[in-house]
XYZ file of C-alpha atoms in Angstrom:
515
model
C -0.076 0.188 0.153
C 0.819 3.523 -0.241
C -0.725 7.059 -1.122
C -0.958 6.515 -5.161
C -3.446 3.687 -4.650
C -6.064 6.050 -3.454
C -5.867 8.497 -7.372
C -8.445 6.496 -9.309
C -11.007 6.688 -6.400
C -9.641 9.863 -4.516
C -8.103 11.901 -5.819
C -9.055 15.004 -4.494
C -8.817 14.076 -0.917
C -6.430 15.448 1.517
C -3.167 13.575 2.307
C -1.445 16.867 4.210
C -2.969 19.426 5.518
C -1.208 22.271 7.875
C -3.049 22.535 10.791
C -2.058 26.452 10.914
C -2.688 27.739 7.406
C -5.006 24.972 5.992
C -2.738 24.805 2.977
C -3.229 21.373 1.616
C -1.838 18.214 -0.833
C -4.094 15.761 -2.138
C -3.269 12.199 -3.086
C -3.510 13.067 -6.783
C -0.929 16.464 -6.825
C 1.261 13.573 -4.126
C 1.374 10.838 -6.343
C 2.258 13.291 -9.641
C 4.712 15.987 -7.217
C 6.987 12.778 -6.247
C 7.541 11.048 -9.374
C 8.344 14.279 -10.898
C 10.977 14.592 -8.031
C 11.701 10.674 -8.042
C 12.571 11.963 -11.745
C 14.937 14.526 -11.168
C 16.322 12.500 -8.451
C 17.032 9.895 -10.888
C 18.276 11.985 -13.677
C 21.144 13.248 -10.768
C 22.372 9.746 -11.302
C 20.536 8.452 -7.387
C 19.690 4.037 -7.538
C 18.712 1.563 -4.997
C 21.082 2.419 -2.154
C 21.965 5.679 -2.568
C 21.571 8.893 0.261
C 19.227 11.402 0.494
C 19.197 14.447 3.102
C 16.787 16.853 3.179
C 16.496 19.127 6.200
C 12.683 20.319 6.224
C 10.117 22.429 8.537
C 7.026 20.618 9.259
C 6.447 21.028 5.226
C 3.925 19.994 2.575
C 6.287 19.770 0.510
C 8.417 16.618 2.357
C 5.731 14.490 1.523
C 6.396 14.889 -2.289
C 10.181 14.100 -1.757
C 9.965 11.407 1.240
C 7.440 8.914 -1.575
C 9.609 10.359 -4.344
C 12.679 8.491 -2.687
C 10.380 5.664 -0.901
C 10.106 4.893 -4.503
C 13.458 5.481 -6.359
C 15.035 2.673 -3.962
C 17.407 4.908 -1.929
C 17.575 6.116 1.766
C 16.355 8.825 2.927
C 17.966 11.115 6.009
C 16.024 13.687 7.625
C 18.603 15.890 9.514
C 17.458 17.543 12.221
C 16.751 21.162 11.267
C 17.427 22.781 14.725
C 21.599 21.124 14.554
C 23.729 23.921 14.437
C 25.549 24.079 10.407
C 28.711 21.335 11.510
C 26.019 19.345 13.458
C 24.073 18.577 10.378
C 26.617 18.632 7.613
C 28.002 15.891 9.529
C 24.897 13.775 9.201
C 25.124 14.847 5.486
C 28.277 13.504 5.089
C 28.271 10.798 7.461
C 25.300 9.399 5.571
C 26.706 9.817 2.177
C 24.696 11.219 0.686
C 24.530 12.142 -2.986
C 22.021 14.932 -2.879
C 20.548 17.399 -0.226
C 17.486 18.804 -0.341
C 17.111 21.913 2.108
C 14.233 23.548 2.833
C 14.046 27.590 1.802
C 12.520 28.641 5.206
C 15.962 27.588 6.571
C 17.909 29.484 4.758
C 20.451 31.114 7.315
C 21.261 27.336 7.845
C 21.251 26.239 4.755
C 24.313 29.304 3.771
C 26.398 27.573 6.116
C 25.667 24.157 5.324
C 26.556 24.594 1.870
C 30.444 25.643 2.715
C 30.206 22.445 4.894
C 29.164 20.087 3.203
C 32.005 18.018 1.051
C 31.487 19.326 -2.637
C 30.081 16.340 -5.356
C 27.201 16.508 -3.260
C 24.454 18.121 -5.109
C 22.865 20.970 -3.601
C 18.639 21.773 -3.778
C 16.288 23.942 -2.447
C 12.352 23.902 -2.514
C 9.951 26.440 -1.601
C 12.330 29.443 -2.556
C 15.475 29.922 -4.339
C 18.522 29.887 -1.952
C 22.003 30.981 -2.983
C 24.233 27.918 -3.664
C 20.932 25.325 -4.115
C 19.675 24.721 -7.128
C 15.547 24.327 -7.629
C 14.122 21.450 -6.783
C 10.695 23.165 -7.510
C 11.982 24.617 -11.099
C 13.325 20.932 -11.871
C 9.935 18.969 -10.773
C 7.837 21.071 -12.987
C 9.925 20.221 -16.512
C 9.486 16.568 -15.244
C 6.815 14.144 -16.558
C 4.587 12.517 -14.180
C 4.473 8.963 -16.067
C 6.282 6.988 -13.166
C 9.694 4.874 -14.026
C 8.898 1.793 -14.797
C 10.979 0.418 -11.711
C 10.272 1.534 -8.584
C 12.044 -0.021 -6.120
C 11.170 0.981 -2.015
C 13.336 2.634 -0.071
C 13.978 2.464 3.326
C 14.629 5.707 5.418
C 18.025 6.407 7.409
C 17.431 8.055 10.717
C 19.949 9.285 13.249
C 19.710 8.329 16.892
C 18.858 11.913 18.816
C 22.531 12.173 20.175
C 21.976 12.618 23.698
C 25.167 11.358 24.653
C 28.085 11.443 22.056
C 26.882 12.706 18.594
C 24.529 10.896 16.347
C 24.268 7.467 14.646
C 22.992 6.424 11.636
C 20.495 3.813 11.692
C 20.502 1.609 8.242
C 18.038 -0.870 8.051
C 18.015 -3.398 4.859
C 16.385 -2.125 2.107
C 13.159 -4.013 0.901
C 13.499 -6.046 -1.570
C 9.724 -4.930 -3.419
C 8.155 -2.382 -5.484
C 6.386 0.565 -3.819
C 2.927 -0.721 -4.976
C 3.956 -4.205 -3.632
C 2.736 -4.667 0.684
C 5.373 -5.869 3.318
C 5.532 -1.893 5.056
C 5.985 -3.007 8.397
C 4.937 0.250 10.457
C 2.013 0.550 7.994
C 0.416 -2.994 9.328
C 0.827 -2.563 12.590
C -1.143 0.855 12.271
C -3.871 -1.044 10.117
C -3.597 -4.458 12.857
C -3.094 -3.147 15.629
C -4.653 0.870 16.040
C -7.108 0.319 13.528
C -6.289 2.951 10.699
C -8.026 2.983 7.669
C -8.870 5.927 4.656
C -11.586 7.514 7.531
C -8.741 8.864 9.612
C -7.454 12.272 9.907
C -4.143 12.307 12.042
C -2.448 14.968 14.141
C 0.674 15.375 14.306
C 2.770 17.864 16.383
C 5.378 16.699 16.818
C 9.279 17.687 13.932
C 9.521 15.396 11.243
C 12.449 14.625 11.141
C 12.268 12.056 13.750
C 11.012 8.915 13.097
C 7.499 8.059 15.385
C 6.002 11.409 12.876
C 7.703 10.889 10.082
C 6.624 7.160 9.696
C 3.040 7.202 10.844
C 2.581 10.174 8.890
C 3.555 7.957 6.044
C 1.774 5.489 7.227
C -1.503 6.908 7.595
C -1.221 8.397 3.857
C -0.032 4.710 2.751
C -3.984 3.958 3.968
C -5.772 6.781 2.528
C -5.879 8.676 5.502
C -5.204 12.466 5.972
C -2.481 14.117 7.844
C -2.924 17.022 10.040
C 1.053 18.499 10.990
C 1.387 20.918 12.651
C 3.950 24.059 12.820
C 5.010 23.296 16.603
C 3.750 22.149 19.873
C 1.162 24.578 21.511
C -0.839 22.908 24.207
C -4.033 24.965 23.217
C -4.028 25.523 19.402
C -3.663 21.116 19.724
C -7.062 21.238 21.217
C -8.161 23.373 18.641
C -7.146 21.165 15.917
C -8.929 18.477 16.877
C -12.418 20.141 17.278
C -11.428 22.253 13.927
C -10.169 19.123 11.987
C -12.064 16.411 13.419
C -8.684 14.107 14.121
C -9.611 10.802 15.289
C -6.114 10.079 15.482
C -2.798 11.244 16.840
C 0.412 10.462 18.455
C 2.125 12.832 21.402
C 4.827 12.298 23.950
C 4.612 12.377 28.044
C 5.935 16.376 27.472
C 2.891 17.466 25.222
C 0.640 15.892 28.136
C 2.210 18.071 30.645
C 1.732 21.175 29.297
C -2.089 19.456 28.204
C -2.919 19.491 31.688
C -1.479 22.433 32.882
C -4.112 24.204 30.845
C -6.689 26.172 33.075
C -9.437 23.652 33.156
C -11.793 26.924 31.189
C -9.980 26.186 28.585
C -9.342 22.603 28.134
C -13.310 22.160 28.567
C -13.487 24.831 25.561
C -12.831 21.788 23.087
C -14.484 19.335 21.360
C -12.736 15.989 21.872
C -15.812 14.034 20.902
C -13.592 12.833 17.447
C -10.748 11.387 18.849
C -10.711 7.684 19.310
C -7.093 7.020 20.077
C -4.287 8.434 21.450
C -0.760 7.124 21.024
C 1.746 7.848 23.239
C 5.601 6.586 23.190
C 9.566 8.149 22.834
C 9.978 9.049 26.669
C 8.780 7.728 29.639
C 5.350 8.914 30.777
C 5.008 9.698 34.807
C 1.742 7.698 35.920
C 0.045 10.232 37.716
C 0.321 12.513 34.297
C -1.182 9.486 32.001
C -4.182 8.893 34.789
C -5.113 12.021 34.431
C -5.321 12.194 30.811
C -7.315 9.090 31.070
C -9.584 11.010 32.894
C -9.507 13.361 31.046
C -10.386 11.769 27.188
C -11.075 8.938 27.992
C -9.653 5.165 27.778
C -8.060 6.016 24.510
C -4.642 5.697 25.420
C -2.559 3.734 23.874
C 1.575 3.624 24.724
C 4.252 1.850 22.594
C 7.592 1.405 23.790
C 9.953 1.042 20.584
C 12.927 3.311 19.278
C 14.341 4.964 15.876
C 16.166 1.728 15.476
C 12.361 -0.476 15.117
C 14.373 -3.540 16.809
C 11.432 -4.691 18.963
C 8.296 -3.490 20.654
C 6.233 -3.680 23.543
C 1.853 -2.023 23.627
C -0.007 -1.679 26.202
C -3.427 -0.036 25.883
C -5.332 2.032 28.158
C -7.724 -1.261 30.523
C -4.008 -3.178 30.179
C -2.333 0.026 31.759
C -5.414 0.779 34.215
C -4.963 -2.931 35.523
C -0.962 -2.262 35.462
C 0.005 1.446 35.979
C 3.130 2.412 34.714
C 3.871 -0.339 32.361
C 4.738 -0.047 28.395
C 3.190 -3.488 27.633
C 3.547 -6.423 26.176
C 5.932 -6.975 23.751
C 4.455 -6.854 19.700
C 7.329 -7.348 17.730
C 10.274 -9.752 18.744
C 10.717 -11.454 21.704
C 12.145 -9.812 24.601
C 14.790 -10.642 26.481
C 15.634 -9.488 30.173
C 19.548 -9.936 31.005
C 21.777 -9.534 33.718
C 25.711 -8.149 33.012
C 26.970 -11.425 31.488
C 23.957 -11.394 29.177
C 21.816 -14.271 31.067
C 17.901 -14.183 31.085
C 16.615 -12.948 33.973
C 13.069 -14.196 35.452
C 10.181 -11.646 36.538
C 11.051 -9.146 39.105
C 14.203 -8.409 38.718
C 15.815 -5.454 36.605
C 18.394 -6.010 33.965
C 18.921 -4.698 30.511
C 16.764 -4.940 27.530
C 16.794 -7.267 24.961
C 14.776 -7.826 21.749
C 15.034 -11.227 19.366
C 14.290 -11.097 15.704
C 15.767 -13.789 13.187
C 17.753 -11.377 11.789
C 20.070 -8.810 12.738
C 17.527 -5.753 11.894
C 19.622 -2.899 11.959
C 23.137 -1.628 11.865
C 24.570 1.444 12.855
C 26.203 3.190 9.416
C 29.388 3.898 9.230
C 30.045 2.659 13.200
C 30.166 -1.431 13.334
C 31.969 -1.112 16.572
C 28.163 0.515 18.109
C 26.188 -1.892 16.109
C 28.724 -5.669 18.157
C 27.978 -3.131 21.377
C 24.059 -3.478 20.630
C 24.138 -7.395 20.274
C 23.928 -9.955 22.741
C 26.831 -11.401 23.403
C 25.719 -14.659 22.497
C 22.898 -14.132 20.193
C 23.613 -11.635 17.298
C 19.909 -11.001 16.575
C 19.434 -9.736 20.103
C 19.778 -5.828 19.993
C 19.476 -3.545 22.976
C 19.374 0.248 23.011
C 19.826 0.617 26.226
C 17.214 0.912 28.480
C 17.193 -0.913 31.164
C 13.946 -2.305 33.097
C 11.420 -5.583 34.131
C 9.087 -8.111 33.463
C 6.433 -8.903 35.749
C 4.944 -12.774 35.249
C 1.977 -11.877 32.781
C 5.088 -10.574 30.258
C 4.285 -7.093 30.871
C 7.262 -4.831 30.647
C 8.376 -1.520 33.279
C 10.708 0.455 32.169
C 13.345 1.840 34.745
C 15.397 3.685 32.926
C 18.313 3.873 30.663
C 21.632 2.616 31.378
C 23.775 5.557 30.660
C 21.615 7.414 33.069
C 21.602 5.291 36.043
C 23.396 6.954 39.348
C 25.637 4.990 40.997
C 25.934 6.531 44.667
C 27.993 4.801 47.316
C 27.290 1.761 44.985
C 23.396 1.574 44.986
C 21.787 1.843 41.561
C 19.095 5.394 41.493
C 17.589 5.273 38.339
C 16.861 9.687 37.216
C 13.355 8.560 35.632
C 11.289 7.641 39.485
C 12.402 10.855 40.810
C 11.495 13.271 37.615
C 8.076 11.708 37.662
C 7.686 12.595 41.216
C 8.848 16.237 40.598
C 6.678 16.857 37.704
C 3.718 16.001 39.416
C 3.827 19.151 41.137
C 1.946 22.172 40.358
C 4.480 23.974 40.485
C 7.376 21.910 37.929
C 6.979 22.379 34.028
C 9.719 20.169 33.353
C 12.502 18.010 35.329
C 15.893 16.329 35.073
C 17.797 14.257 37.300
C 21.593 13.661 36.601
C 24.289 12.051 38.427
C 28.096 14.191 39.419
C 30.845 13.255 40.029
C 31.728 13.753 43.902
C 34.852 12.433 45.866
C 33.083 10.729 48.479
C 30.061 8.890 47.287
C 30.942 8.397 43.662
C 27.811 10.106 41.921
C 25.327 12.325 43.749
C 22.063 13.098 42.864
C 21.325 16.195 41.895
C 18.208 17.727 39.989
C 17.492 20.391 37.718
C 13.791 22.482 37.915
C 12.274 24.131 35.035
C 9.213 25.652 37.061
C 6.225 26.593 35.873
C 5.912 30.908 34.597
C 4.033 32.055 38.178
C 5.809 30.165 40.422
C 8.903 31.817 41.972
C 12.358 29.511 42.012
C 13.718 29.978 45.844
C 14.140 28.520 48.652
C 10.850 28.480 49.560
C 9.811 26.749 46.757
C 12.842 24.108 46.778
C 12.290 23.225 50.432
C 8.262 22.175 49.213
C 9.980 19.939 46.210
C 11.813 18.244 48.904
C 9.351 17.469 50.966
C 7.351 16.794 48.384
C 9.398 13.844 47.105
C 10.812 12.691 50.741
C 6.758 11.337 51.151
C 7.310 9.665 47.958
C 10.153 7.930 46.913
C 13.209 6.567 49.744
C 15.599 8.815 51.646
C 18.978 7.425 49.601
C 17.251 8.463 45.957
C 17.159 12.744 47.118
C 18.250 15.146 45.561
C 21.794 15.900 47.645
C 21.000 19.516 45.410
C 18.072 21.259 43.332
C 18.637 24.218 41.180
C 16.428 25.953 39.376
C 16.642 26.777 35.376
C 14.550 28.885 33.037
C 14.557 25.462 30.556
C 15.977 22.320 30.606
C 17.809 21.346 27.002
C 15.368 18.680 25.553
C 14.920 16.898 21.596
C 12.227 18.631 20.068
C 10.632 14.901 20.640
C 10.901 15.445 24.627
C 14.133 13.572 25.551
C 16.353 14.975 28.145
C 19.927 15.933 26.272
C 21.525 14.510 29.575
C 25.249 15.531 28.613
C 24.511 19.240 28.131
C 23.110 19.518 31.587
C 26.043 17.253 33.164
C 29.020 19.486 30.851
C 26.660 22.975 32.316
C 26.435 21.804 36.267
C 30.200 19.787 36.700
C 32.104 21.617 39.097
C 29.907 24.472 39.256
C 26.849 23.947 41.029
C 25.385 26.548 43.541
C 22.516 25.526 45.359
C 21.241 28.915 46.569
């Protein structure tokens, strides 16, 4: 399945709409545009297995380019446009892109990027002319919209968030089929698990360079549904768009839920949510109290999944299951789940260890980093892979995440998982965001430090610090309490909700003031 299959039956239906402006591209336009761009790429010499890099805002033309890549057999690397030019150039060069396409809205970034990427890389822009870039729009207008005779299915090759160290390219094997042939894993999952059909209207409030929004939007289009993309997340605007566009399906990250819940009750009550049949969330752990409040508000329509850009496995939990087992991220829906100890041994239910998913074949490789691929593999079972998360399963096979292995704090020889402390902090009405990190300490090895971003109306100071520590004491063990608690006007998160803890450690190591 792919969007072109719906041109005969629904040519004028919107395949994608920009929420803020109402700008739309129909299925007929998407098919024609993507064929023309595929011909441009073919004319530039791109063939099956080559790479295309794209830097773009949440622009409707992203999907023209996406489906052009998917019908050309090439790898598509969406580059995070929030990166600095050197960081973006690193991704373009590392993925070995033969062509880079840049949104004209990113003119400042594009100018510097053009100077940094290798000379042999062809530079194209869309949505306007950029110095140093040829016009993709003009080139595509000169092409036919008759499909090329050979349309091998491509794949995305996305980069990890880079929360620790440089991002890694995640390279799956290219599928051995044509664009019109069935077999896409994410599309099948959306159809079989979440019942997506051509009647669905999907709201995407997150950046399209991230795996989940990009892949889910593409899957909805492949099933004939309409995608509504937000340029940027705003909690009240999201509610407005659910009502305006009669959204049936949406996907969120927990920080969005926190900000939705902090809207005044009269604001929340103002909008009609009745069209929304399914709200999926993922990407970061969701505090139990936050999810329970969302279910109380929206009803038992929240589904959660745990996965990764590597897509080496997946767990899923529906609201009714979660209400019986608060905190779980579900049971395995893709791959066989294993919890393993330090030596790779399978651990029994209830014991915390590293998460591995068992697959028939190795599901990915880290591009240009065979040592990273090897690190992700189980020492005795090469097709079992991990992304470094830690957790346990119960007797029924429900997974409970503890934290990322790299985030674990060892203080006085005791393992402390920051996520637990962060979840309790975020429940407090005066807290907009919170992060917990470990800092070096001569006596304890590491000490626990909390960095709190208060809500705008809260006054950061000793009184709030004491209130938050008291709040923590009531819910977590004494040895987990932060030895230091500081306030910040912002926390470094990726736009998809993941804390960039390396930046926090750099910010506070050796220069923390506790007031």
